[in-house]
Amino acid sequence: MITKMERREFLKLGLAITGVSVGGGFLSVVSNLKGAFASTEEYRKKYPYKPHYTMLIRQNRCIDCGECMKECVKTNNVPGYGYRTTILERYEKNAIGLKREFIPMLCMQCNNPPCVRACPVEATYKDKRTGIVRMHYEKCIGCKTCILACPYDARYFNDERHAIDKCDFCFDARLSKGMKLPACAKVCPTKARVFGDLSNPNDEVFRIVHQMQKAVWVLRPEVGTKPNVFYTTSDREVSDEK
Amino acid sequence: MAKTKKAKAIYIWDAVRSINGSVFRNLHEDIDSLLSGGKIYFFLLIMGFLMVYAAGMFGVNAVNMGYREAYGLTREASWGLLISTYIFFVVTSTGLCIVSSIGHVFGIKQFMPIATRAVFVSIVTIFAGFSVMLFDLDEPLHMIYYMITPNLSSNIWWMGALYGAYLVFMILEFIFLLLKKHKPAAYLGLTALIFGISAHSNLGAIFGMLHGRDFWYGPYMPIYFIASAIMSGCAAIVIFTWLGYKINNEKIDKQMEKALQSVGKLAALMIAILIFFEIWKVLTGLVGGEDKRLAIFSMLDGRYAFNFLVIEILIGMIIPFIILIKSRFMNMNKLFYASILMIIGIFFMRYDLVMIGQVVPVLHGINVEEFSGLVSYVPTIYEIAISIGGLGIAIIAFLFGEKVFKGPFKGHKFGIDPLEKVWK
C-alpha cells in the first residue's frame, strides 16, 4: 500500500528531476549563445590531453602546391590509390575577386570520434595521452565501418597494411621519434598548416583559436565530432621553427 | 545425486538414439534419398552447385587479386553488393525466426506446421549470409580481437556477438524440435528470438548510428529492419515450403495450406506497414537538409529510381500485395509467385539501402569540386558471383535438408500434437 507521504515524496522527486532537466536545457542554450567561437566554452576551459595536439589551417595561405601531400606519401608510405591528407578546391564562378580557394584536409582527430565508436575490435582508438586517433593495424578486420562512420572521408583501406589507414599527425613516423612537426606542416612553404598544442596557453595555435577578431571554424560542426583541426584566414606571422 | 546423473545419461542416450532412429534412419537410405528426386530437385541441385562453383572460382580469384582490384568499391563507396547481400540473408534468417516463433513459441496454432522448416531455413540462410560476408572482410582471422579487445560501444561488435548466440540457440532449438522435445525447444526458440531481434536491430543501428550520414541517421533504421525482416521471413517460408512439397512430389495438405494462408496474411500486413514506412521516409527526407534531399532524389528520379520505384516498390510490394488480396490468400501457386516477387524486391531494398546512404559524399556540404557529384558504384562480376554463391549455398543446404528432415518438416504429423500439449 502506498501512503500519502510516499506519494508526495515521489511527486517531489519527479518535480526535482523535471526542474533539473529544464534548468539544464536552459543553461545549455545560454552556453550555446556564448559559443560563437571555434571551440565551445567547455573546450576552452579544459583540454583533456597533454599535449593536446591540434592543427590550425590558415586556409587563405594554401596555394595548392601539393608539397604536403607528397611529403605525407613519402613519410607514411601512402599508396597511390589512397591519401591521408589532400587539398580540396572550391570554385565560385560569381565570386568577387578571388574565385578559387583551397581547403587542406586531413583527419580531424575528433574529440568525439565516430570511427572509434564504430570499430568492433578497437583497432582504431583515441590515444589517451595525445588525443590523436591512431590505429592498431594488426587488429583491423577490414569491415570498413569506420570509413562509413567518418564524416570527413579521412580513412581509406590500405592493401599493403591489410588495414584501414589514416592520418595520425605523423605520430608513428615522426612525433614518437622526437620530431616536433608532422611532415605536412614541416614542408608547407606558405605556413598554411600550423601544428600546435591546445593544452599550452602560450602556443600559437592556442592564441589564434582563442581570439575573437578573426573567424575560426571547424568543418561540419553539426555532426558534433568536436574536431581538433581548426580553420581560419590569418595573415599573422607564425614563428618558423618550434 | 547419482540418480539424477543416471537419469541425465539415459536422457542423453535417448536423445542420441532418437536422432539415429528418426532422422538418420539409415545412412544408405539417406544417401539414396539425396540422389533421388524429381526434375525440379535435380534442376535446383545442379543450379546450386554451379552457383557455388562459380562463386568459389571468382572468390579465390578475388582473394588472390586483392579486394581493391576485384571489387568495385572505392573510398567513398566502401560498402557494396556483398554487404547488402549479407544483410539480405540475415534479414531473411531473422524474419524466419520471428515467423516460426509465432507458432511454436507463442502457441498460435495456424503457424505451427511451418515452424520446423522455418527454423532450418533460418539456420541455412544465416550461414549463407556469413559466407558472403567472409569475402568482404579483408582479415577475417583478426576476428580473434572480437574476444580480446571487444569494443562494447560498437554496433558491429554487438551484431556479431548476438548473431553468434542466435545461431547457437537456433541450432539447439532445431535439434530439440527433431527430438520432439517441444517444451525446451519453445524456450530455446524464445531465447533465439530475443537474440535474433537484438542482433538484427543492431544491424539496423549500425546504419542508424552513423551520425555523419543523414540518410541513415536516426531511430528509423532498427525499426525498419525488424519490420522488413518479418516480410522477408513470410516470403521465404512460403517459397521454401512450396518448393519442399514440389521436390518431394507431394501435394500441400490442408493444414499446411492453412498455415501458409496465415503467413500470406501476415505478409500482406507487413507490406502495408512497409509502404507506410517508405512513404514517410521519402516525405521526411524531402524537407531535410540538402544532403538528404539529394539522396531521396536519387531514389525518385536519379540513378536508383528504377531500383526503388519499379523493383522495390512496384514489383516487391504493390504487385504482390494485389496478388495476395485478389487471390484471397487461397491459391498456393499465386502465394508462391507473390513471395518470389517480394523476395526480389527485398533484395533490391537492401541494395538500395546500402548504396543510397553512400550516394552523397560526406563532404558534399562544403561545396568543393572534388565532392560536387554523386558517388557511383557498379558491382563487379566478382561481387555478383560471390553473392550468387551465397544463394547457391542456401539452395543446396535447403534441398539436402528437405531430403534428410523430410519427416520433421511435415509439422503436424511429426510434432504438432505434443506441441499443442505444451500450450494447453
Tab-separated table of N, CA and C in Angstrom, chain A residues 81-84 86-92 100 103 105 112-123 137-145 147-157 159-163 219-220 222-225, chain B residues 65-69 71 73-76 78-79 83 133 136-146 149-157 205-207 209-214 216 291 354 358 361-363 365-371:
chain	number	residue	atom	x	y	z
A	81	TYR	N	46.743	4.814	-54.508
A	81	TYR	CA	45.277	4.863	-54.596
A	81	TYR	C	44.645	5.527	-53.375
A	82	GLY	N	45.450	5.904	-52.392
A	82	GLY	CA	44.851	6.481	-51.185
A	82	GLY	C	45.511	7.779	-50.795
A	83	TYR	N	44.997	8.409	-49.791
A	83	TYR	CA	45.668	9.585	-49.242
A	83	TYR	C	45.323	9.729	-47.768
A	84	ARG	N	46.272	10.317	-47.040
A	84	ARG	CA	45.998	10.656	-45.647
A	84	ARG	C	45.605	12.117	-45.550
A	86	THR	N	44.845	15.675	-48.159
A	86	THR	CA	44.619	16.111	-49.535
A	86	THR	C	44.280	17.591	-49.525
A	87	ILE	N	44.186	18.167	-50.711
A	87	ILE	CA	43.782	19.571	-50.796
A	87	ILE	C	42.540	19.651	-51.678
A	88	LEU	N	41.473	20.132	-51.116
A	88	LEU	CA	40.232	20.263	-51.873
A	88	LEU	C	40.159	21.665	-52.461
A	89	GLU	N	39.334	21.778	-53.502
A	89	GLU	CA	39.321	23.028	-54.234
A	89	GLU	C	37.894	23.518	-54.376
A	90	ARG	N	37.696	24.780	-54.025
A	90	ARG	CA	36.355	25.353	-54.180
A	90	ARG	C	36.414	26.435	-55.239
A	91	TYR	N	35.489	26.390	-56.156
A	91	TYR	CA	35.470	27.363	-57.246
A	91	TYR	C	34.120	28.053	-57.255
A	92	GLU	N	34.140	29.372	-57.130
A	92	GLU	CA	32.885	30.137	-57.158
A	92	GLU	C	32.937	31.054	-58.367
A	100	ARG	N	38.763	31.191	-56.456
A	100	ARG	CA	39.150	29.827	-56.122
A	100	ARG	C	39.767	29.815	-54.739
A	103	ILE	N	41.271	24.025	-49.747
A	103	ILE	CA	40.997	23.596	-48.374
A	103	ILE	C	41.812	22.337	-48.083
A	105	MET	N	42.830	19.086	-46.239
A	105	MET	CA	42.014	18.165	-45.441
A	105	MET	C	42.907	17.087	-44.862
A	112	ASN	N	35.363	13.551	-30.240
A	112	ASN	CA	34.250	12.615	-30.152
A	112	ASN	C	34.219	11.816	-31.454
A	113	PRO	N	35.189	10.924	-31.654
A	113	PRO	CA	35.370	10.323	-32.981
A	113	PRO	C	34.374	9.204	-33.287
A	114	PRO	N	33.546	9.361	-34.309
A	114	PRO	CA	32.573	8.318	-34.661
A	114	PRO	C	33.248	7.021	-35.099
A	115	CYS	N	34.443	7.132	-35.687
A	115	CYS	CA	35.133	5.932	-36.173
A	115	CYS	C	35.526	5.026	-35.010
A	116	VAL	N	35.958	5.636	-33.910
A	116	VAL	CA	36.404	4.853	-32.755
A	116	VAL	C	35.224	4.101	-32.154
A	117	ARG	N	34.060	4.771	-32.106
A	117	ARG	CA	32.887	4.092	-31.574
A	117	ARG	C	32.466	2.926	-32.467
A	118	ALA	N	32.632	3.118	-33.777
A	118	ALA	CA	32.113	2.111	-34.707
A	118	ALA	C	32.968	0.851	-34.758
A	119	CYS	N	34.258	0.960	-34.501
A	119	CYS	CA	35.161	-0.189	-34.694
A	119	CYS	C	34.859	-1.301	-33.697
A	120	PRO	N	34.601	-2.534	-34.197
A	120	PRO	CA	34.226	-3.606	-33.272
A	120	PRO	C	35.390	-4.129	-32.435
A	121	VAL	N	36.623	-3.960	-32.900
A	121	VAL	CA	37.738	-4.623	-32.229
A	121	VAL	C	38.749	-3.641	-31.641
A	122	GLU	N	38.369	-2.395	-31.502
A	122	GLU	CA	39.269	-1.357	-31.000
A	122	GLU	C	40.563	-1.276	-31.808
A	123	ALA	N	40.445	-1.478	-33.107
A	123	ALA	CA	41.618	-1.330	-33.965
A	123	ALA	C	41.951	0.145	-34.145
A	137	TYR	N	47.109	-1.499	-36.441
A	137	TYR	CA	46.900	-2.103	-37.762
A	137	TYR	C	46.690	-3.607	-37.680
A	138	GLU	N	47.335	-4.241	-36.697
A	138	GLU	CA	47.278	-5.702	-36.638
A	138	GLU	C	45.913	-6.214	-36.176
A	139	LYS	N	45.062	-5.303	-35.672
A	139	LYS	CA	43.758	-5.760	-35.198
A	139	LYS	C	42.659	-5.624	-36.254
A	140	CYS	N	42.861	-4.758	-37.234
A	140	CYS	CA	41.795	-4.400	-38.178
A	140	CYS	C	41.286	-5.618	-38.938
A	141	ILE	N	39.966	-5.816	-38.939
A	141	ILE	CA	39.399	-6.950	-39.674
A	141	ILE	C	38.968	-6.539	-41.082
A	142	GLY	N	39.006	-5.264	-41.387
A	142	GLY	CA	38.650	-4.790	-42.720
A	142	GLY	C	37.154	-4.689	-42.952
A	143	CYS	N	36.390	-4.396	-41.918
A	143	CYS	CA	34.936	-4.315	-42.114
A	143	CYS	C	34.526	-2.965	-42.707
A	144	LYS	N	35.403	-1.986	-42.633
A	144	LYS	CA	35.223	-0.675	-43.266
A	144	LYS	C	34.106	0.178	-42.659
A	145	THR	N	33.625	-0.226	-41.497
A	145	THR	CA	32.584	0.573	-40.853
A	145	THR	C	33.107	1.964	-40.482
A	147	ILE	N	35.205	3.751	-42.066
A	147	ILE	CA	35.213	4.629	-43.249
A	147	ILE	C	33.841	5.275	-43.396
A	148	LEU	N	32.797	4.451	-43.202
A	148	LEU	CA	31.447	4.996	-43.332
A	148	LEU	C	31.105	5.931	-42.185
A	149	ALA	N	31.694	5.647	-41.010
A	149	ALA	CA	31.365	6.470	-39.853
A	149	ALA	C	32.020	7.842	-39.938
A	150	CYS	N	33.146	7.939	-40.624
A	150	CYS	CA	33.894	9.203	-40.641
A	150	CYS	C	33.166	10.259	-41.467
A	151	PRO	N	32.835	11.396	-40.873
A	151	PRO	CA	32.128	12.442	-41.626
A	151	PRO	C	33.069	13.278	-42.487
A	152	TYR	N	34.385	12.976	-42.457
A	152	TYR	CA	35.356	13.805	-43.182
A	152	TYR	C	36.087	13.031	-44.272
A	153	ASP	N	35.678	11.791	-44.529
A	153	ASP	CA	36.313	10.996	-45.576
A	153	ASP	C	37.824	10.909	-45.341
A	154	ALA	N	38.230	10.703	-44.110
A	154	ALA	CA	39.651	10.754	-43.774
A	154	ALA	C	40.309	9.380	-43.776
A	155	ARG	N	39.540	8.327	-44.058
A	155	ARG	CA	40.087	6.970	-43.944
A	155	ARG	C	40.018	6.240	-45.267
A	156	TYR	N	40.959	5.325	-45.480
A	156	TYR	CA	40.908	4.501	-46.684
A	156	TYR	C	41.476	3.141	-46.347
A	157	PHE	N	41.183	2.158	-47.194
A	157	PHE	CA	41.715	0.825	-46.938
A	157	PHE	C	43.067	0.681	-47.609
A	159	ASP	N	45.852	-1.701	-48.838
A	159	ASP	CA	46.069	-3.110	-49.187
A	159	ASP	C	47.374	-3.656	-48.614
A	160	GLU	N	48.398	-2.809	-48.611
A	160	GLU	CA	49.710	-3.279	-48.164
A	160	GLU	C	49.701	-3.555	-46.662
A	161	ARG	N	49.022	-2.713	-45.921
A	161	ARG	CA	48.947	-2.932	-44.479
A	161	ARG	C	47.842	-3.911	-44.103
A	162	HIS	N	46.993	-4.257	-45.046
A	162	HIS	CA	45.796	-5.075	-44.789
A	162	HIS	C	44.973	-4.468	-43.670
A	163	ALA	N	44.840	-3.170	-43.700
A	163	ALA	CA	44.117	-2.485	-42.631
A	163	ALA	C	43.708	-1.103	-43.133
A	219	LEU	N	35.181	22.062	-39.698
A	219	LEU	CA	34.329	21.539	-40.773
A	219	LEU	C	33.214	20.685	-40.174
A	220	ARG	N	32.062	20.788	-40.764
A	220	ARG	CA	30.876	20.016	-40.369
A	220	ARG	C	30.637	20.007	-38.852
A	222	GLU	N	28.042	20.479	-37.301
A	222	GLU	CA	26.713	19.955	-36.963
A	222	GLU	C	26.753	18.479	-36.579
A	223	VAL	N	27.813	17.775	-36.977
A	223	VAL	CA	27.882	16.348	-36.665
A	223	VAL	C	28.271	16.127	-35.198
A	224	GLY	N	28.839	17.157	-34.585
A	224	GLY	CA	29.145	17.047	-33.155
A	224	GLY	C	30.369	16.223	-32.839
A	225	THR	N	31.332	16.166	-33.760
A	225	THR	CA	32.505	15.334	-33.507
A	225	THR	C	33.592	16.081	-32.745
B	65	MET	N	43.741	-11.584	-56.171
B	65	MET	CA	43.926	-10.266	-56.792
B	65	MET	C	44.006	-9.157	-55.762
B	66	GLY	N	43.367	-9.376	-54.642
B	66	GLY	CA	43.178	-8.284	-53.678
B	66	GLY	C	41.810	-7.690	-53.935
B	67	TYR	N	41.108	-7.403	-52.857
B	67	TYR	CA	39.720	-6.963	-52.997
B	67	TYR	C	39.612	-5.609	-53.682
B	68	ARG	N	40.652	-4.784	-53.532
B	68	ARG	CA	40.566	-3.447	-54.108
B	68	ARG	C	40.445	-3.529	-55.627
B	69	GLU	N	41.172	-4.509	-56.213
B	69	GLU	CA	41.116	-4.684	-57.662
B	69	GLU	C	39.844	-5.418	-58.062
B	71	TYR	N	36.861	-5.845	-56.479
B	71	TYR	CA	35.542	-5.282	-56.201
B	71	TYR	C	35.457	-3.842	-56.692
B	73	LEU	N	34.566	-1.321	-55.160
B	73	LEU	CA	34.458	-0.405	-54.025
B	73	LEU	C	35.490	0.714	-54.111
B	74	THR	N	35.129	1.860	-53.570
B	74	THR	CA	36.046	2.990	-53.521
B	74	THR	C	36.066	3.543	-52.111
B	75	ARG	N	36.887	4.571	-51.926
B	75	ARG	CA	36.944	5.223	-50.628
B	75	ARG	C	35.572	5.781	-50.245
B	76	GLU	N	34.859	6.323	-51.239
B	76	GLU	CA	33.573	6.964	-50.939
B	76	GLU	C	32.437	5.948	-50.866
B	78	SER	N	32.364	2.417	-49.768
B	78	SER	CA	33.160	1.288	-49.283
B	78	SER	C	32.329	0.070	-48.937
B	79	TRP	N	31.041	0.212	-48.948
B	79	TRP	CA	30.192	-0.969	-48.791
B	79	TRP	C	29.404	-1.158	-50.084
B	83	ILE	N	27.916	-6.562	-48.883
B	83	ILE	CA	27.297	-6.186	-47.610
B	83	ILE	C	25.780	-6.264	-47.737
B	133	MET	N	29.668	-12.620	-46.302
B	133	MET	CA	30.353	-11.591	-45.513
B	133	MET	C	31.849	-11.856	-45.441
B	136	ASP	N	33.911	-10.159	-47.784
B	136	ASP	CA	34.021	-8.705	-47.712
B	136	ASP	C	35.086	-8.293	-46.703
B	137	LEU	N	35.281	-9.116	-45.681
B	137	LEU	CA	36.281	-8.797	-44.659
B	137	LEU	C	37.657	-9.086	-45.222
B	138	ASP	N	38.568	-8.147	-45.044
B	138	ASP	CA	39.898	-8.386	-45.583
B	138	ASP	C	40.676	-9.347	-44.700
B	139	GLU	N	40.511	-9.243	-43.397
B	139	GLU	CA	41.294	-10.066	-42.483
B	139	GLU	C	40.364	-10.788	-41.511
B	140	PRO	N	39.637	-11.793	-41.996
B	140	PRO	CA	38.679	-12.455	-41.098
B	140	PRO	C	39.356	-13.094	-39.881
B	141	LEU	N	40.643	-13.448	-40.013
B	141	LEU	CA	41.322	-14.084	-38.877
B	141	LEU	C	41.481	-13.128	-37.703
B	142	HIS	N	41.487	-11.843	-38.011
B	142	HIS	CA	41.619	-10.862	-36.927
B	142	HIS	C	40.359	-10.798	-36.057
B	143	MET	N	39.351	-11.571	-36.450
B	143	MET	CA	38.133	-11.611	-35.642
B	143	MET	C	38.433	-12.088	-34.235
B	144	ILE	N	39.602	-12.664	-34.028
B	144	ILE	CA	40.015	-13.079	-32.682
B	144	ILE	C	39.962	-11.893	-31.725
B	145	TYR	N	40.169	-10.675	-32.269
B	145	TYR	CA	40.135	-9.483	-31.409
B	145	TYR	C	38.709	-9.137	-30.966
B	146	TYR	N	37.729	-9.807	-31.561
B	146	TYR	CA	36.363	-9.702	-31.054
B	146	TYR	C	36.322	-10.098	-29.588
B	149	THR	N	39.908	-7.724	-27.508
B	149	THR	CA	39.654	-6.308	-27.221
B	149	THR	C	38.306	-5.900	-27.792
B	150	PRO	N	37.234	-6.361	-27.161
B	150	PRO	CA	35.904	-6.003	-27.682
B	150	PRO	C	35.611	-4.520	-27.460
B	151	ASN	N	34.967	-3.892	-28.429
B	151	ASN	CA	34.513	-2.512	-28.240
B	151	ASN	C	33.013	-2.551	-27.984
B	152	LEU	N	32.639	-2.427	-26.735
B	152	LEU	CA	31.239	-2.634	-26.376
B	152	LEU	C	30.331	-1.500	-26.840
B	153	SER	N	30.905	-0.415	-27.335
B	153	SER	CA	30.032	0.642	-27.848
B	153	SER	C	29.824	0.501	-29.353
B	154	SER	N	30.396	-0.531	-29.939
B	154	SER	CA	30.279	-0.697	-31.388
B	154	SER	C	29.085	-1.583	-31.744
B	155	ASN	N	28.265	-1.092	-32.661
B	155	ASN	CA	27.108	-1.897	-33.086
B	155	ASN	C	27.534	-3.145	-33.814
B	156	ILE	N	28.636	-3.032	-34.577
B	156	ILE	CA	29.119	-4.204	-35.304
B	156	ILE	C	29.498	-5.295	-34.310
B	157	TRP	N	30.129	-4.896	-33.213
B	157	TRP	CA	30.514	-5.911	-32.225
B	157	TRP	C	29.263	-6.604	-31.696
B	205	ALA	N	21.017	-0.530	-36.443
B	205	ALA	CA	21.633	0.583	-35.731
B	205	ALA	C	23.031	0.896	-36.247
B	206	ILE	N	23.685	-0.075	-36.879
B	206	ILE	CA	24.981	0.223	-37.498
B	206	ILE	C	24.793	1.404	-38.438
B	207	PHE	N	23.696	1.359	-39.203
B	207	PHE	CA	23.393	2.466	-40.111
B	207	PHE	C	22.800	3.642	-39.347
B	209	MET	N	23.152	4.690	-36.444
B	209	MET	CA	24.005	5.441	-35.523
B	209	MET	C	25.217	6.068	-36.197
B	210	LEU	N	25.221	6.115	-37.525
B	210	LEU	CA	26.295	6.841	-38.217
B	210	LEU	C	25.872	8.300	-38.327
B	211	HIS	N	26.302	9.117	-37.385
B	211	HIS	CA	25.722	10.460	-37.357
B	211	HIS	C	26.323	11.416	-38.380
B	212	GLY	N	27.272	10.926	-39.158
B	212	GLY	CA	27.749	11.773	-40.251
B	212	GLY	C	26.975	11.533	-41.535
B	213	ARG	N	26.024	10.604	-41.481
B	213	ARG	CA	25.300	10.224	-42.712
B	213	ARG	C	23.813	10.480	-42.528
B	214	ASP	N	23.363	11.564	-43.110
B	214	ASP	CA	21.979	11.986	-42.891
B	214	ASP	C	20.949	10.950	-43.315
B	216	TRP	N	20.878	7.808	-43.223
B	216	TRP	CA	20.661	6.675	-42.320
B	216	TRP	C	20.366	7.088	-40.892
B	291	ASP	N	21.841	17.374	-48.284
B	291	ASP	CA	22.422	16.043	-48.486
B	291	ASP	C	21.339	14.974	-48.529
B	354	VAL	N	21.810	0.259	-48.709
B	354	VAL	CA	23.250	0.400	-48.508
B	354	VAL	C	23.823	1.461	-49.461
B	358	GLN	N	25.226	6.016	-49.298
B	358	GLN	CA	26.579	6.457	-49.633
B	358	GLN	C	26.629	7.333	-50.870
B	361	PRO	N	28.430	12.250	-51.158
B	361	PRO	CA	29.696	12.233	-50.422
B	361	PRO	C	29.576	12.979	-49.096
B	362	VAL	N	30.323	12.518	-48.071
B	362	VAL	CA	30.171	13.143	-46.748
B	362	VAL	C	30.581	14.616	-46.758
B	363	LEU	N	31.481	14.977	-47.682
B	363	LEU	CA	31.930	16.366	-47.704
B	363	LEU	C	31.213	17.186	-48.771
B	365	GLY	N	28.685	18.944	-48.527
B	365	GLY	CA	28.197	20.212	-47.991
B	365	GLY	C	29.200	21.352	-48.032
B	366	ILE	N	30.522	21.051	-48.151
B	366	ILE	CA	31.464	22.168	-48.142
B	366	ILE	C	31.725	22.704	-49.552
B	367	ASN	N	30.938	22.226	-50.516
B	367	ASN	CA	30.927	22.794	-51.874
B	367	ASN	C	32.270	22.788	-52.575
B	368	VAL	N	33.005	21.690	-52.483
B	368	VAL	CA	34.266	21.632	-53.219
B	368	VAL	C	34.067	20.848	-54.504
B	369	GLU	N	34.943	21.128	-55.470
B	369	GLU	CA	34.838	20.482	-56.780
B	369	GLU	C	34.863	18.954	-56.653
B	370	GLU	N	35.782	18.458	-55.791
B	370	GLU	CA	36.014	17.016	-55.704
B	370	GLU	C	34.757	16.259	-55.301
B	371	PHE	N	33.912	16.882	-54.497
B	371	PHE	CA	32.739	16.161	-53.993
B	371	PHE	C	31.431	16.789	-54.462
